[in-house]
Coordinates of C-alpha atoms in Angstrom, one line a residue:
Chain O
M1 CA -6.4 -31.0 -52.7
T2 CA -4.8 -31.9 -49.3
R3 CA -1.6 -33.9 -48.9
H4 CA -1.5 -36.4 -46.1
V5 CA 1.7 -38.0 -44.7
I6 CA 1.0 -41.8 -44.5
A7 CA 4.1 -43.4 -43.0
P8 CA 7.9 -43.3 -43.2
V9 CA 9.0 -45.3 -46.3
D10 CA 10.7 -47.8 -44.0
E11 CA 7.4 -48.9 -42.6
L12 CA 5.9 -49.7 -45.9
P13 CA 8.3 -52.1 -47.6
P14 CA 7.7 -53.6 -51.0
G15 CA 4.8 -56.2 -50.9
T16 CA 3.0 -54.5 -48.0
R17 CA -0.1 -52.4 -47.8
K18 CA -1.5 -50.1 -45.2
F19 CA -5.2 -49.3 -44.4
L20 CA -6.2 -45.9 -43.2
T21 CA -9.2 -43.7 -42.8
I22 CA -8.6 -40.1 -44.0
D23 CA -11.4 -37.6 -43.8
E24 CA -13.8 -40.5 -43.2
R25 CA -12.7 -42.2 -46.4
P26 CA -11.2 -45.7 -46.2
I27 CA -8.0 -45.7 -48.1
A28 CA -5.3 -48.3 -48.8
I29 CA -1.7 -47.6 -49.8
F30 CA 0.3 -50.3 -51.6
N31 CA 4.0 -50.6 -52.1
I32 CA 4.5 -52.7 -55.2
N33 CA 8.2 -53.2 -56.0
G34 CA 9.0 -49.8 -54.7
E35 CA 6.2 -48.0 -56.4
F36 CA 3.4 -46.6 -54.3
F37 CA -0.3 -46.6 -55.1
G38 CA -3.4 -45.5 -53.3
L39 CA -7.0 -46.8 -53.8
L40 CA -10.3 -46.1 -52.2
N41 CA -10.9 -49.2 -50.0
R42 CA -14.4 -49.8 -51.2
C43 CA -15.5 -51.9 -54.2
P44 CA -17.9 -50.0 -56.4
H45 CA -19.9 -53.2 -57.1
Q46 CA -21.3 -54.1 -53.7
G47 CA -19.0 -52.2 -51.2
A48 CA -16.5 -54.8 -50.1
A49 CA -13.3 -53.7 -48.5
L50 CA -11.6 -54.0 -51.9
C51 CA -8.0 -53.7 -50.8
E52 CA -8.1 -56.9 -48.7
G53 CA -8.1 -58.8 -51.9
P54 CA -5.0 -60.4 -53.5
L55 CA -2.8 -58.7 -56.1
I56 CA -2.8 -60.8 -59.2
G57 CA -1.8 -60.5 -62.8
L58 CA -3.9 -59.8 -65.9
A59 CA -5.1 -62.9 -67.8
Q60 CA -6.0 -61.9 -71.4
S61 CA -6.7 -63.8 -74.5
S62 CA -6.6 -62.7 -78.1
N63 CA -7.8 -66.1 -79.3
P64 CA -9.3 -69.0 -77.5
G65 CA -6.5 -71.2 -76.3
E66 CA -3.9 -68.4 -76.2
I67 CA -3.6 -66.9 -72.8
E68 CA -1.3 -64.1 -71.9
Y69 CA -0.6 -63.4 -68.2
T70 CA 1.0 -60.0 -67.7
R71 CA 1.2 -57.2 -65.2
H72 CA 2.0 -59.5 -62.3
G73 CA 0.9 -58.1 -59.0
E74 CA -0.7 -55.0 -60.5
I75 CA -4.3 -56.1 -60.6
L76 CA -6.3 -56.0 -57.4
R77 CA -9.0 -58.7 -57.0
C78 CA -12.0 -58.0 -54.8
P79 CA -12.2 -60.3 -51.8
W80 CA -15.9 -60.9 -52.4
H81 CA -16.8 -61.4 -56.0
G82 CA -13.5 -61.3 -57.7
W83 CA -13.9 -58.1 -59.7
E84 CA -10.5 -57.0 -60.9
F85 CA -9.1 -53.4 -60.8
D86 CA -6.0 -51.8 -62.2
I87 CA -4.0 -50.7 -59.2
R88 CA -2.5 -47.8 -61.3
T89 CA -5.8 -46.3 -62.4
G90 CA -8.7 -47.9 -60.5
Q91 CA -10.2 -49.1 -63.7
S92 CA -12.4 -52.2 -63.5
Y93 CA -11.7 -55.0 -65.9
C94 CA -15.1 -56.5 -65.3
D95 CA -17.2 -53.6 -66.5
P96 CA -14.8 -50.7 -67.3
K97 CA -17.4 -48.3 -68.6
K98 CA -19.6 -48.5 -65.6
F99 CA -17.3 -49.1 -62.7
R100 CA -14.0 -47.8 -61.5
T101 CA -12.6 -47.3 -58.0
R102 CA -11.0 -44.0 -57.0
A103 CA -7.2 -44.0 -57.3
Y104 CA -5.2 -41.5 -55.4
P105 CA -1.7 -40.2 -56.3
V106 CA 0.9 -41.4 -53.9
N107 CA 4.5 -40.0 -53.7
V108 CA 7.6 -40.3 -51.6
E109 CA 8.7 -37.0 -50.2
P110 CA 11.9 -36.2 -48.2
G111 CA 11.5 -35.3 -44.6
S112 CA 12.8 -31.8 -45.2
S113 CA 9.9 -31.2 -47.6
V114 CA 7.3 -32.8 -45.4
V115 CA 8.3 -30.8 -42.4
K116 CA 8.1 -27.5 -44.3
G117 CA 5.4 -28.3 -46.8
P118 CA 1.6 -27.9 -46.6
Y119 CA 1.2 -31.5 -45.4
V120 CA -1.1 -32.9 -42.7
A121 CA 0.3 -35.5 -40.3
E122 CA -1.3 -35.0 -37.0
T123 CA -0.7 -38.5 -35.6
L124 CA 2.7 -39.0 -37.1
A125 CA 5.9 -37.5 -35.9
V126 CA 8.1 -36.5 -38.8
S127 CA 11.7 -35.7 -39.0
V128 CA 13.9 -34.1 -41.6
E129 CA 16.2 -37.2 -41.9
S130 CA 13.5 -39.6 -43.3
D131 CA 11.5 -40.1 -46.5
Y132 CA 7.7 -40.3 -46.2
V133 CA 4.9 -41.8 -48.2
V134 CA 2.4 -39.0 -49.0
V135 CA -1.0 -39.3 -50.6
D136 CA -3.0 -36.5 -52.3
L137 CA -6.7 -36.5 -51.5
Chain Q
M1 CA -8.7 -33.6 -40.0
N2 CA -7.4 -36.8 -38.5
V3 CA -5.3 -39.6 -39.8
Q4 CA -6.1 -42.8 -38.1
F5 CA -3.9 -45.8 -38.4
R6 CA -5.4 -49.3 -38.3
D7 CA -4.0 -52.7 -39.0
R8 CA -7.1 -53.8 -40.8
P9 CA -10.1 -52.0 -42.2
E10 CA -13.4 -52.2 -40.4
P11 CA -16.0 -54.6 -41.8
A12 CA -17.7 -53.1 -44.8
S13 CA -20.4 -50.7 -43.7
S14 CA -24.0 -51.5 -44.4
A15 CA -25.4 -48.4 -42.9
S16 CA -28.1 -48.1 -45.5
V17 CA -29.8 -51.3 -44.2
K18 CA -31.8 -49.7 -41.4
T19 CA -34.7 -52.2 -41.1
A20 CA -34.3 -55.8 -39.9
I21 CA -33.7 -58.5 -42.5
A22 CA -34.0 -62.2 -42.8
D23 CA -31.0 -64.0 -44.3
C24 CA -32.2 -67.4 -45.6
D25 CA -28.8 -68.8 -46.6
I26 CA -26.0 -68.7 -44.0
H27 CA -23.2 -71.3 -44.0
P28 CA -21.9 -72.3 -40.6
A29 CA -18.6 -74.2 -40.8
R30 CA -16.7 -76.5 -38.5
A31 CA -13.5 -75.0 -37.3
T32 CA -11.8 -78.4 -37.1
R33 CA -12.5 -81.8 -38.6
D34 CA -13.2 -83.4 -35.3
E35 CA -15.6 -80.7 -34.1
L36 CA -18.5 -83.1 -34.7
Y37 CA -16.9 -85.9 -32.6
P38 CA -18.8 -85.1 -29.4
F39 CA -22.0 -85.6 -31.3
L40 CA -21.0 -88.9 -32.9
A41 CA -20.8 -92.4 -31.4
R42 CA -17.2 -93.5 -30.9
R43 CA -17.5 -96.2 -33.5
W44 CA -17.8 -93.4 -36.1
H45 CA -14.6 -91.6 -35.0
G46 CA -12.6 -94.7 -35.8
H47 CA -14.6 -95.2 -39.0
L48 CA -13.9 -91.7 -40.2
E49 CA -10.2 -91.9 -39.4
T50 CA -9.9 -95.4 -41.0
F51 CA -12.2 -95.2 -44.0
G52 CA -13.1 -91.6 -44.4
V53 CA -16.4 -90.6 -46.0
H54 CA -17.4 -92.6 -49.0
A55 CA -19.5 -90.3 -51.2
Y56 CA -21.5 -91.2 -54.3
Q57 CA -19.3 -88.8 -56.2
G58 CA -15.5 -89.2 -56.7
M59 CA -13.2 -86.3 -56.0
M60 CA -15.7 -85.1 -53.3
E61 CA -12.9 -82.8 -52.0
G62 CA -12.2 -81.7 -55.5
P63 CA -15.2 -80.0 -56.9
P64 CA -16.0 -77.7 -54.0
Y65 CA -12.6 -76.1 -53.5
P66 CA -10.9 -74.0 -54.4
K67 CA -13.5 -71.9 -56.0
T68 CA -12.2 -68.4 -56.7
Q69 CA -11.4 -67.8 -53.1
P70 CA -10.2 -70.1 -50.3
N71 CA -13.1 -72.4 -49.1
A72 CA -15.2 -70.5 -51.7
S73 CA -15.4 -67.8 -49.1
R74 CA -15.0 -64.0 -48.7
R75 CA -11.3 -63.3 -48.1
D76 CA -12.3 -60.9 -45.3
A77 CA -14.2 -63.6 -43.5
W78 CA -11.3 -65.6 -41.9
P79 CA -12.1 -65.5 -38.1
P80 CA -9.4 -63.7 -36.1
E81 CA -9.1 -66.7 -33.8
G82 CA -8.4 -69.1 -36.8
G83 CA -10.5 -71.8 -38.3
Q84 CA -12.4 -71.8 -41.6
Q85 CA -14.6 -68.9 -42.7
G86 CA -18.0 -69.3 -41.1
S87 CA -16.8 -71.2 -38.0
S88 CA -16.8 -68.4 -35.5
L89 CA -20.1 -67.2 -34.1
S90 CA -18.6 -64.1 -32.5
F91 CA -17.0 -63.1 -35.8
M92 CA -20.2 -63.8 -37.7
Q93 CA -22.1 -61.6 -35.3
K94 CA -19.6 -58.8 -35.7
Q95 CA -19.1 -59.0 -39.4
H96 CA -22.6 -59.9 -40.6
L97 CA -25.5 -60.3 -38.2
D98 CA -25.1 -57.1 -36.2
P99 CA -24.1 -54.6 -38.9
N100 CA -26.6 -56.0 -41.4
N101 CA -29.4 -56.0 -38.8
V102 CA -30.2 -59.7 -39.4
A103 CA -33.3 -60.6 -37.4
L104 CA -33.4 -64.2 -38.7
G105 CA -30.6 -66.2 -40.1
V106 CA -31.2 -69.7 -41.5
L107 CA -28.2 -72.0 -41.2
N108 CA -27.5 -74.3 -44.1
P109 CA -24.4 -76.5 -43.3
L110 CA -22.5 -77.9 -46.2
G111 CA -19.5 -80.2 -46.7
A112 CA -19.3 -83.5 -45.0
T113 CA -22.7 -83.3 -43.3
G114 CA -23.8 -86.8 -44.2
Q115 CA -25.6 -86.0 -47.4
G116 CA -24.6 -87.9 -50.5
M117 CA -22.8 -90.7 -48.7
R118 CA -22.9 -94.3 -49.7
N119 CA -22.8 -95.7 -46.2
H120 CA -26.3 -94.9 -45.1
D121 CA -25.6 -95.6 -41.4
L122 CA -22.8 -93.1 -41.4
S123 CA -24.9 -90.7 -43.4
A124 CA -27.6 -90.8 -40.8
A125 CA -25.2 -90.5 -37.9
L126 CA -23.4 -87.5 -39.4
A127 CA -26.8 -85.8 -40.2
T128 CA -27.9 -86.3 -36.5
A129 CA -24.5 -85.0 -35.3
I130 CA -24.6 -81.9 -37.5
N131 CA -28.1 -81.1 -36.3
D132 CA -27.1 -81.5 -32.6
W133 CA -24.0 -79.4 -33.4
Q134 CA -26.2 -76.6 -34.9
I135 CA -28.1 -76.3 -31.6
E136 CA -25.1 -76.6 -29.4
K137 CA -22.8 -74.2 -31.2
W138 CA -25.2 -71.8 -33.0
T139 CA -28.9 -71.6 -32.3
S140 CA -28.7 -71.9 -28.5
K141 CA -26.2 -69.1 -28.4
D142 CA -27.9 -66.6 -30.7
S143 CA -31.7 -66.6 -30.9
R144 CA -31.6 -64.9 -34.4
L145 CA -30.1 -68.1 -35.9
K146 CA -32.3 -71.1 -36.8
A147 CA -31.1 -74.5 -38.0
S148 CA -32.0 -76.7 -40.9
V149 CA -32.7 -80.4 -40.3
V150 CA -29.9 -82.1 -42.3
V151 CA -31.0 -85.6 -43.4
A152 CA -29.5 -88.7 -44.9
N153 CA -30.9 -87.7 -48.2
E154 CA -30.5 -91.1 -50.0
D155 CA -32.2 -93.1 -47.3
G156 CA -35.8 -91.8 -47.2
M157 CA -36.8 -93.7 -44.0
A158 CA -33.7 -92.6 -42.0
A159 CA -34.3 -89.0 -43.2
A160 CA -38.0 -89.1 -42.2
A161 CA -37.0 -90.4 -38.8
E162 CA -34.6 -87.5 -38.3
I163 CA -37.3 -85.0 -39.3
R164 CA -39.8 -86.6 -36.9
K165 CA -37.1 -86.4 -34.1
R166 CA -36.8 -82.7 -34.7
A167 CA -40.5 -81.9 -35.3
G168 CA -41.7 -79.2 -32.9
D169 CA -38.2 -78.2 -31.9
R170 CA -38.2 -74.5 -32.7
N171 CA -34.4 -74.5 -33.2
F172 CA -35.2 -75.9 -36.7
V173 CA -37.2 -74.1 -39.4
Q174 CA -36.7 -76.2 -42.5
V175 CA -35.5 -79.6 -43.8
L176 CA -32.3 -79.3 -46.0
L177 CA -31.7 -81.2 -49.2
L178 CA -29.1 -80.5 -51.9
S179 CA -30.0 -80.3 -55.6
R180 CA -27.6 -83.0 -56.8
N181 CA -28.9 -86.4 -55.7
V182 CA -28.7 -89.9 -57.0
E183 CA -32.1 -89.5 -58.7
P184 CA -34.3 -86.5 -59.5
L185 CA -35.9 -85.2 -56.3
G186 CA -39.5 -86.3 -57.1
Q187 CA -38.6 -90.0 -57.2
R188 CA -40.2 -92.4 -54.7
R189 CA -37.1 -93.0 -52.6
Y190 CA -37.4 -89.4 -51.4
W191 CA -41.1 -89.5 -50.7
P192 CA -40.8 -90.3 -47.0
I193 CA -38.9 -87.0 -46.6
Y194 CA -41.8 -85.0 -48.0
Q195 CA -44.3 -86.9 -45.9
A196 CA -42.4 -86.2 -42.7
A197 CA -41.7 -82.6 -43.6
E198 CA -45.4 -81.9 -44.3
E199 CA -46.4 -83.6 -41.0
A200 CA -43.8 -81.5 -39.1
G201 CA -44.9 -78.3 -40.8
L202 CA -41.4 -77.7 -42.1
P203 CA -40.6 -76.4 -45.5
V204 CA -38.0 -78.3 -47.5
G205 CA -35.0 -76.2 -48.7
V206 CA -33.1 -77.5 -51.8
H207 CA -29.6 -75.9 -51.8
A208 CA -27.5 -75.9 -54.9
F209 CA -24.6 -78.5 -55.0
G210 CA -24.5 -82.0 -53.6
F211 CA -22.9 -85.3 -54.4
G212 CA -25.2 -87.4 -56.4
G213 CA -22.6 -89.3 -58.4
N214 CA -23.8 -87.8 -61.7
P215 CA -22.0 -85.2 -63.8
I216 CA -22.8 -81.7 -62.6
T217 CA -24.3 -80.7 -65.9
A218 CA -26.8 -82.6 -68.0
S219 CA -24.2 -83.1 -70.7
G220 CA -21.3 -84.2 -68.6
W221 CA -18.4 -82.7 -66.7
P222 CA -17.6 -79.1 -67.8
S223 CA -14.2 -77.5 -68.0
Y224 CA -14.8 -74.4 -66.0
Y225 CA -16.3 -73.4 -62.6
I226 CA -18.3 -70.7 -64.4
E227 CA -20.2 -73.6 -66.2
E228 CA -20.8 -75.3 -62.9
M229 CA -22.2 -72.0 -61.5
V230 CA -24.8 -71.6 -64.2
G231 CA -25.4 -75.4 -64.2
H232 CA -27.2 -75.2 -60.9
S233 CA -30.2 -73.7 -62.6
Q234 CA -30.6 -76.8 -64.9
C235 CA -30.1 -79.1 -61.9
Q236 CA -32.9 -77.4 -60.0
Q237 CA -35.1 -77.3 -63.1
T238 CA -34.8 -81.1 -63.3
A239 CA -35.6 -81.4 -59.6
L240 CA -38.6 -79.1 -59.9
A241 CA -40.0 -80.9 -63.0
S242 CA -39.6 -84.2 -61.2
L243 CA -41.3 -83.0 -58.0
V244 CA -44.3 -81.6 -60.0
L245 CA -44.6 -84.5 -62.4
E246 CA -44.2 -87.3 -59.9
G247 CA -47.1 -85.8 -58.0
V248 CA -45.3 -84.8 -54.8
F249 CA -47.3 -81.6 -54.5
E250 CA -50.6 -83.3 -55.4
R251 CA -49.8 -85.8 -52.6
H252 CA -48.7 -83.2 -50.1
P253 CA -50.9 -80.1 -50.6
K254 CA -49.3 -78.3 -47.6
L255 CA -45.7 -78.9 -48.5
K256 CA -43.6 -75.8 -49.2
M257 CA -40.2 -76.0 -50.9
I258 CA -37.4 -73.4 -51.2
M259 CA -35.0 -73.4 -54.1
I260 CA -31.8 -72.0 -52.6
E261 CA -28.9 -70.5 -54.6
A262 CA -29.8 -71.3 -58.1
G263 CA -31.4 -68.1 -59.3
F264 CA -35.0 -67.8 -60.3
G265 CA -35.1 -65.9 -63.6
W266 CA -35.6 -69.2 -65.4
A267 CA -38.7 -70.1 -63.4
P268 CA -41.3 -68.6 -65.8
S269 CA -39.9 -70.3 -68.9
L270 CA -39.7 -73.6 -67.1
S271 CA -43.4 -73.3 -66.2
W272 CA -44.4 -72.2 -69.6
R273 CA -42.7 -75.2 -71.2
L274 CA -44.1 -77.6 -68.7
D275 CA -47.6 -76.3 -69.2
K276 CA -47.2 -76.5 -73.0
V277 CA -46.2 -80.1 -73.0
F278 CA -48.7 -81.0 -70.3
E279 CA -51.5 -80.0 -72.6
K280 CA -50.5 -82.8 -75.0
L281 CA -49.0 -85.4 -72.6
H282 CA -51.2 -85.2 -69.5
G283 CA -52.4 -88.7 -70.2
E284 CA -49.0 -89.9 -69.0
V285 CA -49.3 -88.2 -65.6
P286 CA -53.1 -88.5 -64.9
H287 CA -52.3 -88.1 -61.1
L288 CA -51.8 -84.3 -61.8
K289 CA -55.0 -82.4 -61.2
R290 CA -53.7 -79.0 -62.1
K291 CA -51.3 -77.4 -64.6
P292 CA -47.6 -77.7 -63.6
S293 CA -47.2 -74.0 -63.3
E294 CA -49.9 -73.9 -60.6
Y295 CA -48.0 -76.3 -58.4
L296 CA -44.8 -74.3 -58.9
R297 CA -46.5 -71.0 -58.0
D298 CA -48.2 -72.4 -55.0
H299 CA -45.5 -74.5 -53.5
I300 CA -42.1 -73.0 -54.4
F301 CA -40.2 -70.2 -52.8
W302 CA -36.9 -68.8 -54.1
T303 CA -33.9 -67.4 -52.2
T304 CA -32.0 -64.5 -53.7
Q305 CA -28.2 -64.8 -54.1
P306 CA -27.9 -65.3 -56.9
M307 CA -30.3 -62.8 -58.2
E308 CA -30.3 -62.3 -61.9
D309 CA -29.1 -58.9 -62.9
P310 CA -30.5 -58.0 -66.3
E311 CA -29.5 -54.7 -68.0
R312 CA -33.0 -53.5 -67.8
R313 CA -34.4 -53.7 -64.3
D314 CA -37.9 -53.9 -65.5
H315 CA -37.0 -57.3 -66.9
L316 CA -36.1 -58.4 -63.4
F317 CA -39.4 -57.0 -62.1
D318 CA -41.3 -58.8 -64.8
V319 CA -39.9 -62.1 -63.6
I320 CA -40.6 -61.3 -60.0
D321 CA -44.1 -60.2 -60.8
W322 CA -44.7 -63.6 -62.4
I323 CA -43.2 -65.5 -59.4
G324 CA -44.9 -63.3 -56.9
W325 CA -43.3 -60.8 -54.5
D326 CA -44.5 -63.1 -51.7
K327 CA -42.3 -66.0 -52.9
L328 CA -38.8 -64.4 -52.7
L329 CA -36.6 -64.8 -49.7
F330 CA -33.6 -62.6 -49.2
A331 CA -30.2 -64.4 -48.7
T332 CA -26.6 -63.4 -48.6
D333 CA -24.8 -66.7 -48.8
Y334 CA -22.5 -65.5 -46.0
P335 CA -19.5 -66.2 -45.8
H336 CA -19.2 -67.4 -49.3
W337 CA -17.5 -65.4 -52.0
D338 CA -20.6 -64.7 -54.0
Y339 CA -22.2 -63.0 -51.0
D340 CA -24.9 -60.4 -51.7
E341 CA -24.7 -57.1 -49.8
P342 CA -28.2 -56.4 -48.4
S343 CA -28.0 -52.7 -49.0
R344 CA -27.0 -53.1 -52.7
V345 CA -29.0 -56.0 -54.0
L346 CA -32.4 -54.7 -54.7
P347 CA -32.8 -52.1 -57.5
A348 CA -34.6 -48.9 -56.9
G349 CA -38.3 -48.7 -57.8
V350 CA -39.7 -51.3 -55.4
S351 CA -42.7 -50.4 -53.2
D352 CA -42.2 -50.3 -49.4
A353 CA -44.6 -53.2 -49.0
N354 CA -42.7 -55.4 -51.5
R355 CA -39.4 -54.4 -50.1
E356 CA -40.4 -55.4 -46.6
A357 CA -41.8 -58.7 -47.9
F358 CA -38.6 -59.4 -49.8
Y359 CA -36.2 -58.6 -47.0
L360 CA -38.1 -60.0 -44.0
T361 CA -41.8 -60.8 -43.8
N362 CA -42.0 -63.5 -46.5
A363 CA -39.4 -65.5 -44.5
L364 CA -41.0 -64.9 -41.1
K365 CA -44.3 -66.1 -42.5
L366 CA -42.9 -69.2 -44.3
Y367 CA -40.8 -70.2 -41.3
G368 CA -43.6 -69.5 -38.8
I369 CA -41.6 -67.0 -36.8
S370 CA -43.5 -64.2 -35.1

């Protein structure tokens, strides 16, 4: 597993997302209310750039006529066919047994750790004073 | 190892589509409402601004949008220069035509194109305008793209006149109707359309949707969009039964029709049912010389998107075997949200010859493109 420095935390404020290609893999990193998530930017259904979709909540119903809307902003909806994926796990709500998209662990690391650690950040100048978003691939 | 930073991802890759394809359902859009004005007489500019379009169906702006995504379109299909999805030729080329190796793209304009309007003069004027617009903005700028002759569908004579005007113009490869009309499509008011299309050697495409003034399912207005989506198949079944039983194909033995965006998995059962009742009731329709299924098999082509997706792919292949591998036309429905990705849509296990027919040669042959 290789760790990659994505960006200084200041450049990925809550509500934003960043698209990258790492080792030829399309990846998207999300900041949702201060929590960071990483997903493969490819829908397992027909290959759309999944992470261009909106972040919605989860509509569930235990009985017809009773609808619960939870997990606001944690469900990613594919920009083509509307398939829904859990941003935390990559699990599909459309066909969970057959389809999931790859989720990657994302962390925030202090600059001191990034400078010394086994991280890869060839195009990003890092300094000890900042915190960085780091993804494990 | 490199970390590349990009503001947006590249368009989704379709590297596995190596051979050329035909896309028989592409929806070009107008970037602005007045984009058709240069092609419309001045009296209609004022008319549109003063009275708007008067459709057979109330809430014309209501049913089509929003449908799961803005403008019922892929969220990644907004052109960078602005305007509605499908309104930019350069972005369509970059996002769809080039990467997917589209050799032929058939344009099916939707929206306020003149179809389904109560003012038949306005209907005819808008249809002519949208046809001129297709040449000016699309087909003259990219030879891969071919236009549909949009017609004033409820005015058979005006529609026939428009078809005759475009006959022989190779910018156009088909006549376009929608599935929801004031009456079932085999009725006599529509006969001049089929007469003119047969004379012009143009197939008639029937795209799902339309504004006929009737509820969009046979039992009324449904609650959910998902019901409307599956309702297209019953609408096209009604249209097909009407076309066959009214004798349209008996009268026009060279006429070809294309059912666009309503699936095809239901085609065999419709035929079986028609044949079964025809055995008993053929005295009612003595103008038919053959079984209903024979007309359907000989005259009807079907676009994919949507393609049924049964759990067992041999079920899909059974249906296609019944329809004929020579009758399916590949379509993506770009830029709409239910777009089918060319490299993903056909299950494994199809012979090379059938694959090529499915993706390309059926369409080239039907549309007379060499």
